[in-house]
Amino acid sequence: MIADKYLIREQNEALVLKTIINYQPISRANIANHSGLNKASVSSITSALIERQLIFESSIGDAGTSGGRKPINLSFNPQAGLALSVDIGSNYVHGMLSYLNGHSIHQVKEKAPISTENVISATLNVINKLTTLSLPKTTHGIVGICLGIHGIVLDDQIQFTPSYDLDKINLKEELEKFISYPIYLENEANLAALGEYTFSKNSQDNMISISIHSGIGAGIIQKGELQTGSHGQAGEIGHSILYPNGHRCPCGNRGCLEKYASNKAIYELFTAETDIQNVDSDLITDELNNDNPVVRSIVHKKIWELSIGVNDLTMLYDPNLIIINSSIFQKNPELIAVLKAEVPSRFAQHLTISNSELGEMATLYGGAAKVISTFLGIENARLGILD
Ligand SMILES: [Zn+2]
Protein backbone atom coordinates (compact mmCIF):
# COMPACT_ATOMS: atom_id res chain seq x y z
CA MET A 1 0.00 0.00 0.00
CA ILE A 2 2.75 2.41 1.02
CA ALA A 3 4.83 1.33 -1.98
CA ASP A 4 1.92 2.07 -4.33
CA LYS A 5 1.39 5.50 -2.81
CA TYR A 6 5.11 6.18 -3.19
CA LEU A 7 5.00 5.13 -6.85
CA ILE A 8 2.04 7.38 -7.68
CA ARG A 9 3.81 10.27 -6.01
CA GLU A 10 6.94 9.53 -8.07
CA GLN A 11 4.92 9.35 -11.28
CA ASN A 12 3.16 12.62 -10.51
CA GLU A 13 6.45 14.24 -9.66
CA ALA A 14 7.89 13.10 -13.00
CA LEU A 15 4.78 14.40 -14.78
CA VAL A 16 5.10 17.82 -13.15
CA LEU A 17 8.81 17.98 -13.95
CA LYS A 18 8.21 17.00 -17.58
CA THR A 19 5.44 19.60 -17.88
CA ILE A 20 7.79 22.28 -16.53
CA ILE A 21 10.59 21.25 -18.92
CA ASN A 22 8.22 21.27 -21.90
CA TYR A 23 6.39 24.55 -21.14
CA GLN A 24 8.75 26.62 -18.97
CA PRO A 25 8.43 29.25 -17.66
CA ILE A 26 5.03 28.06 -16.43
CA SER A 27 2.72 28.92 -13.52
CA ARG A 28 1.41 26.34 -11.04
CA ALA A 29 -2.12 26.81 -12.44
CA ASN A 30 -0.92 26.04 -15.96
CA ILE A 31 1.01 23.00 -14.73
CA ALA A 32 -2.31 21.75 -13.32
CA ASN A 33 -4.03 22.43 -16.68
CA HIS A 34 -1.38 20.63 -18.73
CA SER A 35 -0.85 17.67 -16.39
CA GLY A 36 -4.44 17.05 -15.27
CA LEU A 37 -3.32 17.05 -11.62
CA ASN A 38 -5.23 19.12 -9.07
CA LYS A 39 -3.78 22.41 -7.79
CA ALA A 40 -3.10 21.07 -4.28
CA SER A 41 -1.00 18.19 -5.69
CA VAL A 42 0.86 20.56 -8.01
CA SER A 43 1.54 22.90 -5.12
CA SER A 44 3.00 20.21 -2.85
CA ILE A 45 5.00 18.55 -5.64
CA THR A 46 6.50 21.84 -6.84
CA SER A 47 7.48 22.67 -3.22
CA ALA A 48 9.36 19.37 -3.00
CA LEU A 49 11.02 19.98 -6.38
CA ILE A 50 12.07 23.49 -5.31
CA GLU A 51 13.54 22.04 -2.10
CA ARG A 52 15.61 19.61 -4.17
CA GLN A 53 16.62 22.57 -6.37
CA LEU A 54 15.41 20.82 -9.54
CA ILE A 55 13.14 23.79 -10.30
CA PHE A 56 13.08 27.43 -9.25
CA GLU A 57 10.76 30.44 -9.27
CA SER A 58 12.03 32.17 -12.38
CA SER A 59 9.71 35.06 -13.23
CA ILE A 60 6.41 36.81 -12.67
CA GLY A 61 3.76 35.67 -15.13
CA ASP A 62 0.91 37.45 -16.87
CA ALA A 63 -2.24 38.05 -14.77
CA GLY A 64 -4.36 37.48 -17.88
CA THR A 65 -7.56 39.26 -18.88
CA SER A 66 -9.29 38.73 -15.52
CA GLY A 67 -6.63 40.77 -13.71
CA GLY A 68 -5.81 39.89 -10.11
CA ARG A 69 -2.56 38.68 -8.61
CA LYS A 70 0.19 37.86 -11.10
CA PRO A 71 1.29 34.21 -10.88
CA ILE A 72 4.89 33.15 -10.26
CA ASN A 73 6.42 31.10 -13.07
CA LEU A 74 8.55 28.03 -12.50
CA SER A 75 11.51 26.83 -14.56
CA PHE A 76 13.70 23.74 -14.61
CA ASN A 77 17.13 24.19 -13.01
CA PRO A 78 19.63 22.46 -15.36
CA GLN A 79 22.50 23.35 -13.03
CA ALA A 80 21.15 21.06 -10.28
CA GLY A 81 23.45 18.25 -11.41
CA LEU A 82 25.93 16.94 -13.95
CA ALA A 83 25.88 14.14 -16.53
CA LEU A 84 28.86 12.28 -17.97
CA SER A 85 28.86 10.59 -21.35
CA VAL A 86 31.68 8.74 -23.05
CA ASP A 87 31.91 7.47 -26.63
CA ILE A 88 34.32 4.49 -26.77
CA GLY A 89 35.44 4.05 -30.39
CA SER A 90 37.93 1.50 -31.75
CA ASN A 91 40.72 4.09 -31.71
CA TYR A 92 39.53 6.87 -29.39
CA VAL A 93 37.70 7.69 -26.15
CA HIS A 94 35.65 10.91 -26.29
CA GLY A 95 33.94 12.22 -23.18
CA MET A 96 31.66 15.10 -22.25
CA LEU A 97 30.55 16.62 -18.95
CA SER A 98 27.23 18.45 -19.20
CA TYR A 99 24.49 20.08 -17.17
CA LEU A 100 21.03 18.51 -16.96
CA ASN A 101 19.90 20.25 -20.17
CA GLY A 102 22.78 18.72 -22.18
CA HIS A 103 24.74 21.98 -22.17
CA SER A 104 28.38 20.90 -22.55
CA ILE A 105 30.84 22.06 -19.88
CA HIS A 106 34.00 20.21 -20.94
CA GLN A 107 34.99 17.68 -23.58
CA VAL A 108 38.05 15.47 -23.70
CA LYS A 109 39.14 13.27 -26.60
CA GLU A 110 42.06 10.86 -26.35
CA LYS A 111 43.22 8.86 -29.37
CA ALA A 112 44.59 5.31 -28.94
CA PRO A 113 43.57 1.86 -30.20
CA ILE A 114 41.07 0.49 -27.65
CA SER A 115 40.93 -3.14 -26.47
CA THR A 116 40.00 -5.10 -23.32
CA GLU A 117 43.60 -4.50 -22.16
CA ASN A 118 43.33 -0.71 -21.89
CA VAL A 119 39.62 0.17 -22.01
CA ILE A 120 39.29 0.64 -18.23
CA SER A 121 42.38 2.84 -17.87
CA ALA A 122 41.54 4.81 -21.06
CA THR A 123 37.95 5.43 -19.90
CA LEU A 124 38.98 6.36 -16.34
CA ASN A 125 41.64 8.69 -17.75
CA VAL A 126 39.00 10.62 -19.75
CA ILE A 127 36.59 10.66 -16.78
CA ASN A 128 39.35 11.98 -14.49
CA LYS A 129 40.23 14.74 -16.94
CA LEU A 130 36.56 15.72 -17.24
CA THR A 131 35.92 15.75 -13.49
CA THR A 132 39.11 17.33 -12.20
CA LEU A 133 39.03 20.34 -14.57
CA SER A 134 37.16 22.78 -12.31
CA LEU A 135 34.09 20.63 -11.63
CA PRO A 136 31.11 23.00 -11.08
CA LYS A 137 29.48 22.79 -7.64
CA THR A 138 25.92 21.45 -7.98
CA THR A 139 23.28 20.15 -5.57
CA HIS A 140 23.21 16.59 -6.92
CA GLY A 141 26.74 16.27 -8.35
CA ILE A 142 27.37 13.70 -11.09
CA VAL A 143 24.08 11.80 -11.52
CA GLY A 144 25.34 9.07 -13.87
CA ILE A 145 27.54 8.09 -16.78
CA CYS A 146 26.57 6.57 -20.11
CA LEU A 147 29.08 4.70 -22.29
CA GLY A 148 28.47 4.55 -26.05
CA ILE A 149 29.68 1.20 -27.41
CA HIS A 150 30.28 0.46 -31.12
CA GLY A 151 28.47 -2.87 -31.07
CA ILE A 152 25.42 -4.65 -29.69
CA VAL A 153 24.42 -3.85 -26.11
CA LEU A 154 21.57 -5.39 -24.13
CA ASP A 155 20.62 -4.26 -20.61
CA ASP A 156 23.99 -2.50 -20.07
CA GLN A 157 25.92 -5.61 -21.15
CA ILE A 158 28.05 -5.75 -24.31
CA GLN A 159 26.98 -8.61 -26.58
CA PHE A 160 29.01 -8.28 -29.81
CA THR A 161 31.63 -5.75 -30.92
CA PRO A 162 33.07 -6.56 -34.37
CA SER A 163 35.38 -3.52 -34.46
CA TYR A 164 37.15 -4.26 -31.12
CA ASP A 165 37.16 -6.99 -28.47
CA LEU A 166 35.11 -5.28 -25.74
CA ASP A 167 32.63 -8.16 -25.79
CA LYS A 168 35.24 -10.07 -23.74
CA ILE A 169 34.97 -7.80 -20.69
CA ASN A 170 32.18 -6.87 -18.24
CA LEU A 171 32.77 -3.15 -18.60
CA LYS A 172 30.01 -2.08 -16.20
CA GLU A 173 31.19 -4.40 -13.43
CA GLU A 174 34.85 -3.44 -13.89
CA LEU A 175 34.10 0.30 -13.85
CA GLU A 176 31.82 -0.04 -10.80
CA LYS A 177 34.99 -0.81 -8.81
CA PHE A 178 36.05 2.80 -9.40
CA ILE A 179 32.79 4.73 -9.91
CA SER A 180 30.02 5.28 -7.37
CA TYR A 181 27.31 6.85 -9.58
CA PRO A 182 25.07 4.78 -11.94
CA ILE A 183 26.69 3.42 -15.13
CA TYR A 184 24.69 2.80 -18.32
CA LEU A 185 25.85 1.22 -21.58
CA GLU A 186 24.16 1.65 -24.95
CA ASN A 187 24.93 1.18 -28.64
CA GLU A 188 26.46 4.33 -30.17
CA ALA A 189 24.00 4.58 -33.08
CA ASN A 190 21.09 4.25 -30.63
CA LEU A 191 22.57 7.05 -28.53
CA ALA A 192 23.08 9.20 -31.64
CA ALA A 193 19.37 8.82 -32.42
CA LEU A 194 18.46 9.65 -28.81
CA GLY A 195 20.73 12.71 -28.98
CA GLU A 196 19.09 13.98 -32.19
CA TYR A 197 15.61 13.30 -30.82
CA THR A 198 16.30 15.03 -27.50
CA PHE A 199 18.31 18.03 -28.65
CA SER A 200 18.12 18.73 -32.38
CA LYS A 201 15.97 21.40 -33.99
CA ASN A 202 14.21 19.21 -36.56
CA SER A 203 13.50 16.33 -34.16
CA GLN A 204 10.48 14.15 -34.97
CA ASP A 205 8.56 11.56 -32.94
CA ASN A 206 9.18 8.94 -35.67
CA MET A 207 12.74 9.26 -36.83
CA ILE A 208 15.82 7.20 -37.63
CA SER A 209 19.45 8.24 -37.32
CA ILE A 210 21.95 6.29 -39.46
CA SER A 211 25.52 6.36 -38.15
CA ILE A 212 28.07 5.66 -40.88
CA HIS A 213 31.66 5.21 -39.75
CA SER A 214 33.70 2.01 -40.10
CA GLY A 215 30.35 0.20 -39.90
CA ILE A 216 26.71 1.27 -40.35
CA GLY A 217 24.13 1.28 -37.56
CA ALA A 218 20.75 2.92 -37.15
CA GLY A 219 18.93 4.17 -34.07
CA ILE A 220 15.16 4.01 -34.36
CA ILE A 221 12.84 6.39 -32.49
CA GLN A 222 9.15 5.58 -32.67
CA LYS A 223 6.58 7.69 -30.82
CA GLY A 224 9.48 9.37 -29.05
CA GLU A 225 10.90 6.11 -27.77
CA LEU A 226 14.18 4.40 -28.68
CA GLN A 227 13.53 0.93 -30.11
CA THR A 228 16.21 -1.58 -29.11
CA GLY A 229 14.47 -4.88 -29.89
CA SER A 230 14.46 -8.10 -27.83
CA HIS A 231 18.25 -8.57 -28.03
CA GLY A 232 19.52 -5.01 -28.47
CA GLN A 233 19.84 -5.57 -32.22
CA ALA A 234 17.09 -3.35 -33.62
CA GLY A 235 18.48 -1.01 -36.28
CA GLU A 236 21.56 -3.09 -37.12
CA ILE A 237 20.99 -2.18 -40.76
CA GLY A 238 24.72 -2.57 -41.50
CA HIS A 239 24.19 -6.33 -41.31
CA SER A 240 21.24 -6.49 -43.66
CA ILE A 241 22.26 -8.41 -46.77
CA LEU A 242 22.93 -6.29 -49.83
CA TYR A 243 24.67 -8.93 -51.98
CA PRO A 244 23.95 -12.60 -51.20
CA ASN A 245 27.31 -14.45 -51.61
CA GLY A 246 29.12 -11.10 -51.26
CA HIS A 247 32.08 -10.32 -48.97
CA ARG A 248 32.22 -12.19 -45.66
CA CYS A 249 31.31 -10.16 -42.57
CA PRO A 250 32.43 -10.87 -38.94
CA CYS A 251 28.72 -11.27 -38.09
CA GLY A 252 28.59 -14.54 -40.09
CA ASN A 253 26.56 -13.25 -43.03
CA ARG A 254 27.89 -12.55 -46.50
CA GLY A 255 27.35 -9.34 -48.42
CA CYS A 256 26.34 -7.12 -45.47
CA LEU A 257 25.52 -3.48 -46.31
CA GLU A 258 28.35 -2.10 -44.17
CA LYS A 259 30.97 -4.11 -46.09
CA TYR A 260 30.02 -1.94 -49.10
CA ALA A 261 28.51 1.38 -48.05
CA SER A 262 30.40 2.33 -44.86
CA ASN A 263 33.00 5.11 -44.92
CA LYS A 264 35.65 2.45 -44.38
CA ALA A 265 34.46 0.68 -47.55
CA ILE A 266 34.78 3.96 -49.48
CA TYR A 267 38.34 4.50 -48.17
CA GLU A 268 39.37 0.92 -48.98
CA LEU A 269 37.97 1.08 -52.51
CA PHE A 270 39.74 4.40 -53.13
CA THR A 271 43.04 2.86 -51.95
CA ALA A 272 42.48 -0.20 -54.18
CA GLU A 273 41.85 1.96 -57.25
CA THR A 274 44.52 4.66 -56.70
CA ASP A 275 47.13 3.07 -54.42
CA ILE A 276 46.80 6.11 -52.11
CA GLN A 277 47.04 5.03 -48.42
CA ASN A 278 45.55 6.49 -45.21
CA VAL A 279 42.41 7.78 -46.89
CA ASP A 280 40.00 9.74 -44.67
CA SER A 281 36.96 12.00 -45.09
CA ASP A 282 39.20 15.08 -45.58
CA LEU A 283 41.00 13.47 -48.51
CA ILE A 284 37.69 12.30 -50.05
CA THR A 285 36.35 15.87 -49.65
CA ASP A 286 39.44 17.39 -51.32
CA GLU A 287 39.19 14.95 -54.22
CA LEU A 288 35.45 15.62 -54.64
CA ASN A 289 36.22 19.34 -54.73
CA ASN A 290 38.94 18.66 -57.33
CA ASP A 291 36.30 16.83 -59.35
CA ASN A 292 38.39 13.66 -59.34
CA PRO A 293 36.31 11.29 -61.53
CA VAL A 294 37.52 8.17 -59.63
CA VAL A 295 36.40 9.42 -56.23
CA ARG A 296 33.18 10.83 -57.66
CA SER A 297 32.27 7.49 -59.19
CA ILE A 298 33.17 5.56 -55.99
CA VAL A 299 31.15 7.89 -53.75
CA HIS A 300 28.11 7.78 -56.04
CA LYS A 301 28.21 3.98 -56.24
CA LYS A 302 28.45 3.76 -52.43
CA ILE A 303 25.55 6.20 -52.01
CA TRP A 304 23.48 4.04 -54.34
CA GLU A 305 24.27 1.02 -52.12
CA LEU A 306 23.43 3.01 -49.00
CA SER A 307 20.13 4.07 -50.55
CA ILE A 308 19.03 0.42 -50.54
CA GLY A 309 19.44 0.39 -46.74
CA VAL A 310 17.56 3.70 -46.49
CA ASN A 311 14.78 2.30 -48.65
CA ASP A 312 14.52 -0.84 -46.46
CA LEU A 313 14.35 1.21 -43.25
CA THR A 314 11.66 3.41 -44.77
CA MET A 315 9.54 0.40 -45.69
CA LEU A 316 9.97 -1.18 -42.24
CA TYR A 317 9.44 1.86 -39.97
CA ASP A 318 7.74 4.58 -42.04
CA PRO A 319 9.70 7.43 -40.39
CA ASN A 320 9.18 11.15 -41.07
CA LEU A 321 12.88 11.84 -40.91
CA ILE A 322 16.11 9.96 -41.61
CA ILE A 323 19.24 11.65 -40.31
CA ILE A 324 22.60 10.77 -41.84
CA ASN A 325 25.54 10.90 -39.42
CA SER A 326 28.72 10.50 -41.47
CA SER A 327 31.87 12.65 -41.68
CA ILE A 328 31.76 12.38 -45.51
CA PHE A 329 28.17 13.72 -45.67
CA GLN A 330 28.98 16.38 -43.02
CA LYS A 331 31.84 17.73 -45.14
CA ASN A 332 29.94 17.36 -48.44
CA PRO A 333 26.32 18.31 -47.66
CA GLU A 334 25.37 18.24 -51.37
CA LEU A 335 25.60 14.42 -51.16
CA ILE A 336 22.32 14.37 -49.19
CA ALA A 337 20.48 15.36 -52.40
CA VAL A 338 22.33 12.58 -54.27
CA LEU A 339 21.15 10.04 -51.66
CA LYS A 340 17.59 11.40 -51.76
CA ALA A 341 17.48 11.03 -55.55
CA GLU A 342 18.41 7.36 -55.16
CA VAL A 343 15.29 6.68 -53.03
CA PRO A 344 12.57 7.36 -55.60
CA SER A 345 9.94 4.99 -54.10
CA ARG A 346 6.48 6.50 -53.74
CA PHE A 347 6.59 5.14 -50.19
CA ALA A 348 9.37 7.62 -49.47
CA GLN A 349 7.54 10.71 -50.71
CA HIS A 350 6.85 11.98 -47.15
CA LEU A 351 10.37 11.19 -45.99
CA THR A 352 12.87 13.92 -45.17
CA ILE A 353 16.55 12.95 -45.34
CA SER A 354 18.91 15.38 -43.68
CA ASN A 355 22.43 15.73 -42.36
CA SER A 356 22.99 15.38 -38.63
CA GLU A 357 22.96 18.64 -36.67
CA LEU A 358 25.04 17.15 -33.88
CA GLY A 359 27.62 15.35 -36.05
CA GLU A 360 30.25 13.42 -34.13
CA MET A 361 28.80 14.78 -30.85
CA ALA A 362 25.45 13.00 -31.36
CA THR A 363 26.47 9.90 -29.38
CA LEU A 364 27.70 12.01 -26.45
CA TYR A 365 24.49 14.07 -26.40
CA GLY A 366 22.49 10.83 -26.53
CA GLY A 367 24.47 9.55 -23.55
CA ALA A 368 23.70 12.76 -21.67
CA ALA A 369 19.99 12.36 -22.56
CA LYS A 370 19.99 8.80 -21.20
CA VAL A 371 21.65 9.82 -17.91
CA ILE A 372 19.48 12.91 -17.41
CA SER A 373 16.12 11.31 -18.25
CA THR A 374 16.89 8.33 -15.99
CA PHE A 375 17.89 10.62 -13.10
CA LEU A 376 14.78 12.78 -13.50
CA GLY A 377 12.53 9.74 -14.00
CA ILE A 378 11.05 11.22 -17.19
CA GLU A 379 10.80 9.53 -20.57
CA ASN A 380 10.88 10.97 -24.09
CA ALA A 381 11.65 14.47 -22.81
CA ARG A 382 12.92 17.04 -25.29
CA LEU A 383 15.46 18.64 -22.97
CA GLY A 384 16.02 21.69 -25.14
CA ILE A 385 17.58 22.72 -28.42
CA LEU A 386 21.33 23.17 -28.22
CA ASP A 387 22.90 26.40 -29.48
ZN1 LIG B 1 27.38 -8.49 -41.11
Tab-separated table of C-alpha atoms in Angstrom, residues 95-305:
chain	number	residue	atom	x	y	z
A	95	GLY	CA	33.945	12.222	-23.175
A	96	MET	CA	31.659	15.104	-22.250
A	97	LEU	CA	30.547	16.615	-18.954
A	98	SER	CA	27.232	18.450	-19.199
A	99	TYR	CA	24.492	20.081	-17.165
A	100	LEU	CA	21.029	18.514	-16.961
A	101	ASN	CA	19.902	20.254	-20.172
A	102	GLY	CA	22.778	18.723	-22.179
A	103	HIS	CA	24.744	21.978	-22.166
A	104	SER	CA	28.381	20.895	-22.551
A	105	ILE	CA	30.838	22.057	-19.882
A	106	HIS	CA	34.001	20.212	-20.945
A	107	GLN	CA	34.987	17.677	-23.579
A	108	VAL	CA	38.051	15.469	-23.700
A	109	LYS	CA	39.141	13.275	-26.598
A	110	GLU	CA	42.058	10.860	-26.354
A	111	LYS	CA	43.218	8.860	-29.366
A	112	ALA	CA	44.587	5.307	-28.945
A	113	PRO	CA	43.567	1.860	-30.197
A	114	ILE	CA	41.072	0.488	-27.647
A	115	SER	CA	40.931	-3.144	-26.466
A	116	THR	CA	40.000	-5.098	-23.319
A	117	GLU	CA	43.600	-4.498	-22.161
A	118	ASN	CA	43.335	-0.711	-21.888
A	119	VAL	CA	39.622	0.172	-22.007
A	120	ILE	CA	39.290	0.638	-18.226
A	121	SER	CA	42.382	2.840	-17.873
A	122	ALA	CA	41.541	4.814	-21.061
A	123	THR	CA	37.951	5.434	-19.897
A	124	LEU	CA	38.979	6.361	-16.340
A	125	ASN	CA	41.636	8.691	-17.754
A	126	VAL	CA	39.004	10.620	-19.746
A	127	ILE	CA	36.589	10.661	-16.779
A	128	ASN	CA	39.350	11.975	-14.493
A	129	LYS	CA	40.235	14.739	-16.936
A	130	LEU	CA	36.556	15.718	-17.237
A	131	THR	CA	35.917	15.746	-13.493
A	132	THR	CA	39.110	17.332	-12.199
A	133	LEU	CA	39.033	20.338	-14.565
A	134	SER	CA	37.156	22.785	-12.312
A	135	LEU	CA	34.086	20.626	-11.628
A	136	PRO	CA	31.112	22.997	-11.077
A	137	LYS	CA	29.475	22.792	-7.645
A	138	THR	CA	25.920	21.445	-7.983
A	139	THR	CA	23.278	20.148	-5.570
A	140	HIS	CA	23.206	16.590	-6.915
A	141	GLY	CA	26.740	16.272	-8.354
A	142	ILE	CA	27.366	13.699	-11.090
A	143	VAL	CA	24.083	11.800	-11.522
A	144	GLY	CA	25.343	9.068	-13.871
A	145	ILE	CA	27.539	8.094	-16.781
A	146	CYS	CA	26.565	6.568	-20.111
A	147	LEU	CA	29.075	4.703	-22.292
A	148	GLY	CA	28.473	4.545	-26.048
A	149	ILE	CA	29.677	1.201	-27.411
A	150	HIS	CA	30.278	0.462	-31.117
A	151	GLY	CA	28.467	-2.866	-31.073
A	152	ILE	CA	25.425	-4.648	-29.691
A	153	VAL	CA	24.418	-3.847	-26.109
A	154	LEU	CA	21.567	-5.388	-24.132
A	155	ASP	CA	20.621	-4.262	-20.612
A	156	ASP	CA	23.987	-2.498	-20.072
A	157	GLN	CA	25.920	-5.613	-21.147
A	158	ILE	CA	28.048	-5.749	-24.309
A	159	GLN	CA	26.977	-8.609	-26.583
A	160	PHE	CA	29.008	-8.283	-29.809
A	161	THR	CA	31.631	-5.753	-30.918
A	162	PRO	CA	33.069	-6.556	-34.367
A	163	SER	CA	35.383	-3.517	-34.464
A	164	TYR	CA	37.154	-4.255	-31.121
A	165	ASP	CA	37.163	-6.992	-28.474
A	166	LEU	CA	35.112	-5.278	-25.744
A	167	ASP	CA	32.627	-8.161	-25.789
A	168	LYS	CA	35.237	-10.072	-23.744
A	169	ILE	CA	34.966	-7.803	-20.691
A	170	ASN	CA	32.183	-6.870	-18.243
A	171	LEU	CA	32.771	-3.145	-18.599
A	172	LYS	CA	30.006	-2.080	-16.203
A	173	GLU	CA	31.193	-4.400	-13.426
A	174	GLU	CA	34.854	-3.440	-13.886
A	175	LEU	CA	34.100	0.305	-13.849
A	176	GLU	CA	31.821	-0.036	-10.803
A	177	LYS	CA	34.988	-0.814	-8.813
A	178	PHE	CA	36.052	2.803	-9.400
A	179	ILE	CA	32.792	4.735	-9.908
A	180	SER	CA	30.024	5.277	-7.368
A	181	TYR	CA	27.310	6.849	-9.585
A	182	PRO	CA	25.066	4.783	-11.944
A	183	ILE	CA	26.695	3.417	-15.128
A	184	TYR	CA	24.695	2.803	-18.324
A	185	LEU	CA	25.855	1.216	-21.579
A	186	GLU	CA	24.158	1.648	-24.947
A	187	ASN	CA	24.928	1.180	-28.644
A	188	GLU	CA	26.458	4.331	-30.166
A	189	ALA	CA	23.997	4.578	-33.082
A	190	ASN	CA	21.088	4.246	-30.630
A	191	LEU	CA	22.572	7.047	-28.526
A	192	ALA	CA	23.083	9.202	-31.637
A	193	ALA	CA	19.368	8.815	-32.417
A	194	LEU	CA	18.463	9.655	-28.810
A	195	GLY	CA	20.734	12.711	-28.976
A	196	GLU	CA	19.095	13.976	-32.191
A	197	TYR	CA	15.606	13.300	-30.825
A	198	THR	CA	16.297	15.029	-27.499
A	199	PHE	CA	18.313	18.032	-28.646
A	200	SER	CA	18.121	18.733	-32.379
A	201	LYS	CA	15.966	21.403	-33.986
A	202	ASN	CA	14.209	19.207	-36.565
A	203	SER	CA	13.500	16.327	-34.157
A	204	GLN	CA	10.481	14.148	-34.971
A	205	ASP	CA	8.558	11.560	-32.940
A	206	ASN	CA	9.179	8.941	-35.674
A	207	MET	CA	12.738	9.263	-36.834
A	208	ILE	CA	15.823	7.200	-37.632
A	209	SER	CA	19.453	8.243	-37.321
A	210	ILE	CA	21.954	6.290	-39.456
A	211	SER	CA	25.520	6.356	-38.150
A	212	ILE	CA	28.071	5.661	-40.884
A	213	HIS	CA	31.663	5.212	-39.754
A	214	SER	CA	33.702	2.008	-40.098
A	215	GLY	CA	30.346	0.200	-39.903
A	216	ILE	CA	26.712	1.265	-40.348
A	217	GLY	CA	24.135	1.283	-37.559
A	218	ALA	CA	20.753	2.920	-37.149
A	219	GLY	CA	18.935	4.165	-34.071
A	220	ILE	CA	15.162	4.011	-34.360
A	221	ILE	CA	12.840	6.388	-32.491
A	222	GLN	CA	9.150	5.580	-32.665
A	223	LYS	CA	6.582	7.690	-30.825
A	224	GLY	CA	9.476	9.369	-29.045
A	225	GLU	CA	10.901	6.109	-27.766
A	226	LEU	CA	14.177	4.403	-28.680
A	227	GLN	CA	13.531	0.929	-30.111
A	228	THR	CA	16.210	-1.578	-29.108
A	229	GLY	CA	14.469	-4.881	-29.895
A	230	SER	CA	14.459	-8.101	-27.833
A	231	HIS	CA	18.246	-8.566	-28.031
A	232	GLY	CA	19.515	-5.008	-28.469
A	233	GLN	CA	19.841	-5.571	-32.221
A	234	ALA	CA	17.087	-3.353	-33.621
A	235	GLY	CA	18.477	-1.009	-36.283
A	236	GLU	CA	21.560	-3.086	-37.119
A	237	ILE	CA	20.991	-2.181	-40.757
A	238	GLY	CA	24.719	-2.572	-41.497
A	239	HIS	CA	24.188	-6.329	-41.314
A	240	SER	CA	21.236	-6.492	-43.664
A	241	ILE	CA	22.261	-8.411	-46.767
A	242	LEU	CA	22.928	-6.292	-49.833
A	243	TYR	CA	24.669	-8.925	-51.979
A	244	PRO	CA	23.945	-12.598	-51.198
A	245	ASN	CA	27.307	-14.446	-51.608
A	246	GLY	CA	29.121	-11.098	-51.258
A	247	HIS	CA	32.083	-10.317	-48.969
A	248	ARG	CA	32.221	-12.186	-45.657
A	249	CYS	CA	31.312	-10.159	-42.567
A	250	PRO	CA	32.427	-10.869	-38.941
A	251	CYS	CA	28.717	-11.266	-38.094
A	252	GLY	CA	28.588	-14.539	-40.085
A	253	ASN	CA	26.558	-13.246	-43.035
A	254	ARG	CA	27.885	-12.552	-46.502
A	255	GLY	CA	27.351	-9.342	-48.420
A	256	CYS	CA	26.344	-7.116	-45.468
A	257	LEU	CA	25.518	-3.485	-46.313
A	258	GLU	CA	28.349	-2.104	-44.174
A	259	LYS	CA	30.967	-4.112	-46.087
A	260	TYR	CA	30.020	-1.937	-49.095
A	261	ALA	CA	28.514	1.380	-48.051
A	262	SER	CA	30.398	2.334	-44.857
A	263	ASN	CA	32.997	5.112	-44.920
A	264	LYS	CA	35.649	2.451	-44.379
A	265	ALA	CA	34.455	0.676	-47.548
A	266	ILE	CA	34.784	3.960	-49.477
A	267	TYR	CA	38.340	4.495	-48.171
A	268	GLU	CA	39.366	0.920	-48.985
A	269	LEU	CA	37.974	1.078	-52.513
A	270	PHE	CA	39.739	4.399	-53.126
A	271	THR	CA	43.044	2.860	-51.948
A	272	ALA	CA	42.478	-0.198	-54.177
A	273	GLU	CA	41.855	1.965	-57.246
A	274	THR	CA	44.516	4.662	-56.704
A	275	ASP	CA	47.129	3.072	-54.418
A	276	ILE	CA	46.804	6.111	-52.108
A	277	GLN	CA	47.040	5.032	-48.424
A	278	ASN	CA	45.550	6.488	-45.208
A	279	VAL	CA	42.406	7.780	-46.888
A	280	ASP	CA	39.999	9.736	-44.674
A	281	SER	CA	36.964	11.998	-45.086
A	282	ASP	CA	39.197	15.085	-45.579
A	283	LEU	CA	40.996	13.469	-48.511
A	284	ILE	CA	37.692	12.303	-50.046
A	285	THR	CA	36.351	15.868	-49.654
A	286	ASP	CA	39.440	17.386	-51.318
A	287	GLU	CA	39.193	14.949	-54.219
A	288	LEU	CA	35.447	15.617	-54.637
A	289	ASN	CA	36.217	19.344	-54.728
A	290	ASN	CA	38.939	18.663	-57.328
A	291	ASP	CA	36.298	16.830	-59.351
A	292	ASN	CA	38.391	13.660	-59.336
A	293	PRO	CA	36.308	11.285	-61.528
A	294	VAL	CA	37.523	8.169	-59.635
A	295	VAL	CA	36.400	9.418	-56.226
A	296	ARG	CA	33.179	10.835	-57.661
A	297	SER	CA	32.268	7.485	-59.192
A	298	ILE	CA	33.171	5.562	-55.991
A	299	VAL	CA	31.153	7.889	-53.746
A	300	HIS	CA	28.113	7.776	-56.037
A	301	LYS	CA	28.214	3.975	-56.241
A	302	LYS	CA	28.446	3.757	-52.432
A	303	ILE	CA	25.550	6.201	-52.010
A	304	TRP	CA	23.476	4.039	-54.336
A	305	GLU	CA	24.273	1.023	-52.118
